[in-house]
Coordinates of N, CA, C and O in Angstrom, one line a residue:
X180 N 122.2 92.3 98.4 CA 122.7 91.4 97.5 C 124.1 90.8 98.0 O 124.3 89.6 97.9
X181 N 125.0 91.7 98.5 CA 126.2 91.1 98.9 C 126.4 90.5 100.2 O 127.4 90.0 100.5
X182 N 125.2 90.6 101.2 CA 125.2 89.9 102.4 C 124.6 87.8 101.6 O 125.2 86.7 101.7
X183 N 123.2 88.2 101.1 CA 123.0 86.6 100.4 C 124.0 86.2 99.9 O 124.3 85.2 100.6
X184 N 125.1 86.6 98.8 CA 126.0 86.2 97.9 C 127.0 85.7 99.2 O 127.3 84.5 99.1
X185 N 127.3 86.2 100.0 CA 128.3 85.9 101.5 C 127.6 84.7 101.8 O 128.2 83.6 101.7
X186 N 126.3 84.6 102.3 CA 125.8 83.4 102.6 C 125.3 82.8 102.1 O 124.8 81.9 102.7
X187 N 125.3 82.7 100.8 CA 125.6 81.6 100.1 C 126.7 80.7 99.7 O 126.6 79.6 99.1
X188 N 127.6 81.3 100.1 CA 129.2 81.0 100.0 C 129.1 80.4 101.2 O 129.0 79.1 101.0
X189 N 129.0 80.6 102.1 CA 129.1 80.0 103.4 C 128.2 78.6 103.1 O 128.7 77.5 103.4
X190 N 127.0 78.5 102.7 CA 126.2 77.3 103.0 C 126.9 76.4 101.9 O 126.9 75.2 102.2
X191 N 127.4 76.9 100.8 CA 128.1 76.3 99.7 C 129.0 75.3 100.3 O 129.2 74.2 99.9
X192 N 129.5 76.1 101.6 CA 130.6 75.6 102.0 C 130.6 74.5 103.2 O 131.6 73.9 103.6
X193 N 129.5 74.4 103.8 CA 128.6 73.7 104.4 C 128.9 74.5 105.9 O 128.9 73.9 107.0
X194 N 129.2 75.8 105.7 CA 129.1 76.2 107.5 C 127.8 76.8 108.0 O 127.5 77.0 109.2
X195 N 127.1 77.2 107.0 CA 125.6 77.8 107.6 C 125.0 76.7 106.7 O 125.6 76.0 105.9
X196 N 123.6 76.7 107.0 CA 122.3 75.8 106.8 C 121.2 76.7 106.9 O 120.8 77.0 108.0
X197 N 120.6 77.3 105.5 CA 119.5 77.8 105.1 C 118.3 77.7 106.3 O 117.9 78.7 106.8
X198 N 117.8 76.2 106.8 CA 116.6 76.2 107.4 C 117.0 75.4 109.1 O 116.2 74.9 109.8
X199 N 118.3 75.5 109.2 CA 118.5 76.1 110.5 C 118.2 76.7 111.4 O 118.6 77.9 111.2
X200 N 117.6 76.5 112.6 CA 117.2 77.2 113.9 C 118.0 78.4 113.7 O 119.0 78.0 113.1
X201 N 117.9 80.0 113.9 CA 119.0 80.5 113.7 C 119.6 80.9 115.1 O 120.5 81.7 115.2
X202 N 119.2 80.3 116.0 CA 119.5 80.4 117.3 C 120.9 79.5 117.6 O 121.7 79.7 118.5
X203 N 120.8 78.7 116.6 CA 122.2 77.5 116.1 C 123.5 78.5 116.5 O 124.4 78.1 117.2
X204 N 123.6 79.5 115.9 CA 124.1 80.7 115.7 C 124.6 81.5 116.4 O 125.8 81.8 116.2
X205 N 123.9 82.0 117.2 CA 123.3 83.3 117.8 C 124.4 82.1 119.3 O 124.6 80.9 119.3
X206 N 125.2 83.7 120.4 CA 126.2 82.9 121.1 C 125.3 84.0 122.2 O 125.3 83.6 123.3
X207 N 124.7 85.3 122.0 CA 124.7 86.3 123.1 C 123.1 86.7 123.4 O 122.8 87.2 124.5
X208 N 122.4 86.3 122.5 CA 121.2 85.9 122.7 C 120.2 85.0 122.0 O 120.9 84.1 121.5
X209 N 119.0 84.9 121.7 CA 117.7 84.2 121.6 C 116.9 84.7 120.7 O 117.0 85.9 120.6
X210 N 116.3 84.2 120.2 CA 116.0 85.2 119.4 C 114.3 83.6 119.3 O 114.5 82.4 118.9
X211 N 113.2 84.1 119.8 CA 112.2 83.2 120.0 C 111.6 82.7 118.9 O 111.7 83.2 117.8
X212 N 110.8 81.7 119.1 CA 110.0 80.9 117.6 C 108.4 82.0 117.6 O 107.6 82.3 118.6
X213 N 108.3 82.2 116.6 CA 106.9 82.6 115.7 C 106.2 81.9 115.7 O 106.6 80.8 115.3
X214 N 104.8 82.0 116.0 CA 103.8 80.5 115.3 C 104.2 79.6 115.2 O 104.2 79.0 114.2
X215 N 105.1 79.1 116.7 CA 105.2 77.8 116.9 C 106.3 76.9 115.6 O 106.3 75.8 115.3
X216 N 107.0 77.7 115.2 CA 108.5 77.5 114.6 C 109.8 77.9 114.9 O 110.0 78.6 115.9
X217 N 110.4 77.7 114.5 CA 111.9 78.0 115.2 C 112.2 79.4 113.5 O 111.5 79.2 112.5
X218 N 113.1 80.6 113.5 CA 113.2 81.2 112.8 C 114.4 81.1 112.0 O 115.4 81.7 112.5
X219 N 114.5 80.6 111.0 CA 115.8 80.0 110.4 C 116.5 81.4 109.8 O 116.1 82.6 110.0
X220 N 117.6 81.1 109.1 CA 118.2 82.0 108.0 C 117.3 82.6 107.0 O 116.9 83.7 106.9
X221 N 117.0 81.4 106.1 CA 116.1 81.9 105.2 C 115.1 82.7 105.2 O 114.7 83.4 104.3
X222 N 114.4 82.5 106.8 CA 113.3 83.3 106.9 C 114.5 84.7 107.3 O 113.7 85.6 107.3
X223 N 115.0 84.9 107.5 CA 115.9 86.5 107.9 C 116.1 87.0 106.6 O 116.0 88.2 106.3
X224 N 116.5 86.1 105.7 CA 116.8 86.9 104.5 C 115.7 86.9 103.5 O 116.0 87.6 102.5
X225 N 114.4 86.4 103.5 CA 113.4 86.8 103.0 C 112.5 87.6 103.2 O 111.7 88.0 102.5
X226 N 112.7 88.0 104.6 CA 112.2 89.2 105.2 C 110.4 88.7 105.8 O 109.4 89.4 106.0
X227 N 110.5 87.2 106.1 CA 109.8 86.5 107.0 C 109.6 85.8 107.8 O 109.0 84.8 107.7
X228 N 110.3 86.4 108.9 CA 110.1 85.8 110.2 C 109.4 85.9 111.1 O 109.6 85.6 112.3
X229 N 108.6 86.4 110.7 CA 107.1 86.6 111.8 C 107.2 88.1 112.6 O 106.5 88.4 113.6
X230 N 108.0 88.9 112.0 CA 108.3 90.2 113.2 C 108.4 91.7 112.6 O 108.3 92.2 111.5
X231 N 108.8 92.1 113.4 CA 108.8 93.5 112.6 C 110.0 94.1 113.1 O 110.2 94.5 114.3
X232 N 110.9 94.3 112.2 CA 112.3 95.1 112.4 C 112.2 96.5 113.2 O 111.2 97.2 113.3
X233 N 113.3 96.9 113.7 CA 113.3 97.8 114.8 C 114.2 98.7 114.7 O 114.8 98.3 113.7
X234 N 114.6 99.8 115.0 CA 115.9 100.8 114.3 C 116.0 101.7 116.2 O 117.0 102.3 116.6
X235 N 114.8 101.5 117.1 CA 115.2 101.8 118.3 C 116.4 101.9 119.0 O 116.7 100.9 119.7
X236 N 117.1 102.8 119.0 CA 118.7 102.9 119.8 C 119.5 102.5 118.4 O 120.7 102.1 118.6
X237 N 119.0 102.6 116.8 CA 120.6 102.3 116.1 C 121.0 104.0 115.7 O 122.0 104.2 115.0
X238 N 120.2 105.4 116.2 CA 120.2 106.3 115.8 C 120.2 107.2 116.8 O 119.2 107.2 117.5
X239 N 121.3 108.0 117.2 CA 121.6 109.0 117.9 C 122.5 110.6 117.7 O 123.3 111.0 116.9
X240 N 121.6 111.0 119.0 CA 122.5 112.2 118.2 C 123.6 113.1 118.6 O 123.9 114.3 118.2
X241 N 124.3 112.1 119.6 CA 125.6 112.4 120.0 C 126.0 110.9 120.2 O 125.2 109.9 120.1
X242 N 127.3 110.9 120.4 CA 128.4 109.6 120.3 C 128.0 109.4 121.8 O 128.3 108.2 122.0
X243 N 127.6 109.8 122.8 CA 128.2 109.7 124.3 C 126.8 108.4 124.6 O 126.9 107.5 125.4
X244 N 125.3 108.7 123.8 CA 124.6 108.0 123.7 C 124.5 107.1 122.7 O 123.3 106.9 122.3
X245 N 125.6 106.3 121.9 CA 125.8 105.2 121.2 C 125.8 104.1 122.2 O 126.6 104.3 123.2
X246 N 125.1 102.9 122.1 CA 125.6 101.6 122.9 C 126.1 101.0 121.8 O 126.0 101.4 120.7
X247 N 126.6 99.8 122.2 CA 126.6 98.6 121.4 C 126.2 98.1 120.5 O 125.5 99.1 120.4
X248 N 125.8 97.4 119.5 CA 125.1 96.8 118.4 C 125.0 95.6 119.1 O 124.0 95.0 118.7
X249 N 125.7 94.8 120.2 CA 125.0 93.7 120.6 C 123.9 93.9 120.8 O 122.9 93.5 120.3
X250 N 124.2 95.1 122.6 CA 123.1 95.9 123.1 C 121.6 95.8 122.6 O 120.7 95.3 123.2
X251 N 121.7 96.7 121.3 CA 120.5 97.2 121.2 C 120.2 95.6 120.3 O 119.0 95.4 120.4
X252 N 120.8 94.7 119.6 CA 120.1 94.0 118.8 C 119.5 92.5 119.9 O 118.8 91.5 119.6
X253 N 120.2 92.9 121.3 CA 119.4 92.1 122.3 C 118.3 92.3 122.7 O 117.4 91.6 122.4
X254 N 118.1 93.5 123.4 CA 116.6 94.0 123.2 C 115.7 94.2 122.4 O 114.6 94.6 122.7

């Protein structure tokens, strides 16, 4: 709830765009079109963008094998 309410403020404000490419965005990677669309905001925060979320490398069980959150949300 408090990430939409943030982005809703923001689009209020005219710096994000609901049905924007969200690649508009994105500065470190790409993030590909589904069925021949581009994957906007809206589709991230409705939890429809054609894909299936991943948790691979956000859980470890020592600090020495932590990467990045760029890292792992690039792959």
């Amino acid at each position: 709830m408090f990430v939409w309410i943030s982005v809703m403020e923001l689009v209020s404000q005219g710096k994000l765009k609901l049905d924007e490419d969200i690649n508009h965005y994105l500065k470190d990677f790409k993030i590909p079109e589904m069925y021949g669309q581009p994957i906007t905001l809206k589709n991230l925060m409705t939890h429809t963008p054609g894909f299936e979320d991943h948790v691979i490398g956000l859980f470890v069980r020592d600090s020495s094998s932590l990467k990045p959150l760029g890292e792992i949300l690039a792959l």
